[in-house]
Amino acid sequence: QELKPYPSTLAVIYEGHTDKVHSLAMHPGGQYFASCSEDRSVRVWEIATGRCHRKWELGAAVAGVAWNPNVNTSMIAAAVGSECVLLDMTLGEGAVEGATATIEELLRVGRESMANR
């Protein structure tokens, strides 16, 4: 058989977003990638299986995502509306119940501290 630079069959499908996907970012360790969408969510996918590993529902469409380059600190930066939100991999659907509330609380505290400066 002739060697080809790309596979000729689909290996894994990553399903879950309900609107346009805006950005993808690879985890520095290579096991996961993050995606963000017009559906107001950020998802972390396991590359080998296609399983959604984490999910965050945010308040607006998410324009872009980027991983922290330090493998030991799994954080994702997400551009949400006019804000940059940091997402901790230990939070999110499937990790800790109430993660969305925790993110909302972090945003509230951050806004209050910025207003008090």
CSV table of C-alpha atoms in Angstrom, one decimal:
chain,number,residue,atom,x,y,z
A,1,GLN,CA,0.0,0.0,0.0
A,2,GLU,CA,1.1,3.5,-0.7
A,3,LEU,CA,1.9,5.7,2.3
A,4,LYS,CA,-0.4,8.7,2.6
A,5,PRO,CA,0.3,11.8,4.7
A,6,TYR,CA,-3.3,11.8,6.1
A,7,PRO,CA,-5.6,9.0,7.2
A,8,SER,CA,-8.3,8.2,4.6
A,9,THR,CA,-10.9,7.3,7.3
A,10,LEU,CA,-12.3,9.2,10.2
A,11,ALA,CA,-10.9,8.0,13.5
A,12,VAL,CA,-12.6,10.0,16.2
A,13,ILE,CA,-15.6,12.4,16.2
A,14,TYR,CA,-15.8,15.0,19.0
A,15,GLU,CA,-19.5,15.8,19.5
A,16,GLY,CA,-21.1,18.1,22.0
A,17,HIS,CA,-21.1,21.8,21.0
A,18,THR,CA,-24.5,23.0,19.8
A,19,ASP,CA,-23.2,26.0,17.7
A,20,LYS,CA,-20.2,27.2,15.8
A,21,VAL,CA,-16.8,26.2,17.3
A,22,HIS,CA,-14.5,29.2,17.4
A,23,SER,CA,-11.1,27.9,18.6
A,24,LEU,CA,-9.1,24.8,19.6
A,25,ALA,CA,-6.1,24.6,21.8
A,26,MET,CA,-3.9,21.6,22.5
A,27,HIS,CA,-2.9,20.8,26.1
A,28,PRO,CA,0.9,21.0,26.5
A,29,GLY,CA,1.0,17.3,27.6
A,30,GLY,CA,-0.8,16.2,24.4
A,31,GLN,CA,-3.6,14.1,26.0
A,32,TYR,CA,-6.4,16.7,25.7
A,33,PHE,CA,-7.5,19.7,23.6
A,34,ALA,CA,-9.9,22.5,24.6
A,35,SER,CA,-12.6,23.9,22.3
A,36,CYS,CA,-14.9,26.9,22.6
A,37,SER,CA,-18.1,27.8,20.9
A,38,GLU,CA,-20.8,30.3,20.2
A,39,ASP,CA,-22.9,28.0,22.4
A,40,ARG,CA,-21.3,29.7,25.5
A,41,SER,CA,-19.3,26.7,26.5
A,42,VAL,CA,-15.7,25.5,26.8
A,43,ARG,CA,-15.0,21.8,26.6
A,44,VAL,CA,-12.0,19.7,27.2
A,45,TRP,CA,-11.7,16.6,25.0
A,46,GLU,CA,-9.7,13.4,25.4
A,47,ILE,CA,-7.9,13.2,22.1
A,48,ALA,CA,-7.7,9.4,21.9
A,49,THR,CA,-11.3,8.6,22.8
A,50,GLY,CA,-13.3,11.7,21.8
A,51,ARG,CA,-14.8,11.8,25.3
A,52,CYS,CA,-15.7,15.2,26.8
A,53,HIS,CA,-13.5,15.4,29.9
A,54,ARG,CA,-14.7,18.7,31.3
A,55,LYS,CA,-17.3,21.3,30.4
A,56,TRP,CA,-17.9,24.9,31.5
A,57,GLU,CA,-21.0,26.9,30.7
A,58,LEU,CA,-20.1,30.6,30.5
A,59,GLY,CA,-22.3,33.7,30.2
A,60,ALA,CA,-21.5,34.6,26.6
A,61,ALA,CA,-20.1,33.2,23.4
A,62,VAL,CA,-16.5,32.2,23.8
A,63,ALA,CA,-14.2,33.6,21.1
A,64,GLY,CA,-10.9,31.8,22.0
A,65,VAL,CA,-9.1,29.4,24.4
A,66,ALA,CA,-5.5,28.9,25.3
A,67,TRP,CA,-3.8,26.5,27.8
A,68,ASN,CA,-1.3,27.5,30.4
A,69,PRO,CA,2.0,26.1,29.0
A,70,ASN,CA,3.0,24.7,32.4
A,71,VAL,CA,1.9,21.0,32.4
A,72,ASN,CA,1.8,21.0,36.2
A,73,THR,CA,-0.9,23.8,36.3
A,74,SER,CA,-3.8,22.9,34.1
A,75,MET,CA,-5.6,26.2,33.5
A,76,ILE,CA,-7.3,27.4,30.4
A,77,ALA,CA,-7.8,31.1,29.5
A,78,ALA,CA,-11.0,31.8,27.7
A,79,ALA,CA,-12.1,35.0,25.9
A,80,VAL,CA,-15.7,35.5,26.9
A,81,GLY,CA,-17.3,38.7,25.7
A,82,SER,CA,-15.0,41.5,26.9
A,83,GLU,CA,-13.4,39.4,29.7
A,84,CYS,CA,-10.6,36.9,30.0
A,85,VAL,CA,-11.7,34.0,32.2
A,86,LEU,CA,-9.3,31.5,33.8
A,87,LEU,CA,-10.7,28.0,34.0
A,88,ASP,CA,-9.2,25.5,36.4
A,89,MET,CA,-9.3,21.8,35.3
A,90,THR,CA,-10.3,20.7,38.8
A,91,LEU,CA,-13.6,22.5,38.2
A,92,GLY,CA,-16.3,22.0,35.6
A,93,GLU,CA,-18.9,19.4,34.8
A,94,GLY,CA,-17.7,16.0,35.8
A,95,ALA,CA,-15.2,17.4,38.4
A,96,VAL,CA,-16.8,19.3,41.2
A,97,GLU,CA,-20.5,20.0,41.7
A,98,GLY,CA,-21.3,23.7,41.6
A,99,ALA,CA,-18.3,24.6,39.4
A,100,THR,CA,-20.3,27.1,37.4
A,101,ALA,CA,-21.4,28.8,40.7
A,102,THR,CA,-17.7,28.8,41.7
A,103,ILE,CA,-16.7,30.4,38.5
A,104,GLU,CA,-19.4,33.0,38.9
A,105,GLU,CA,-18.2,33.7,42.4
A,106,LEU,CA,-14.6,34.1,41.3
A,107,LEU,CA,-15.8,36.6,38.6
A,108,ARG,CA,-17.8,38.6,41.1
A,109,VAL,CA,-14.9,38.8,43.6
A,110,GLY,CA,-12.6,39.8,40.8
A,111,ARG,CA,-14.9,42.6,39.6
A,112,GLU,CA,-15.4,43.9,43.1
A,113,SER,CA,-11.6,44.0,43.8
A,114,MET,CA,-11.1,45.9,40.5
A,115,ALA,CA,-13.8,48.4,41.4
A,116,ASN,CA,-12.2,49.0,44.8
A,117,ARG,CA,-8.8,50.0,43.3
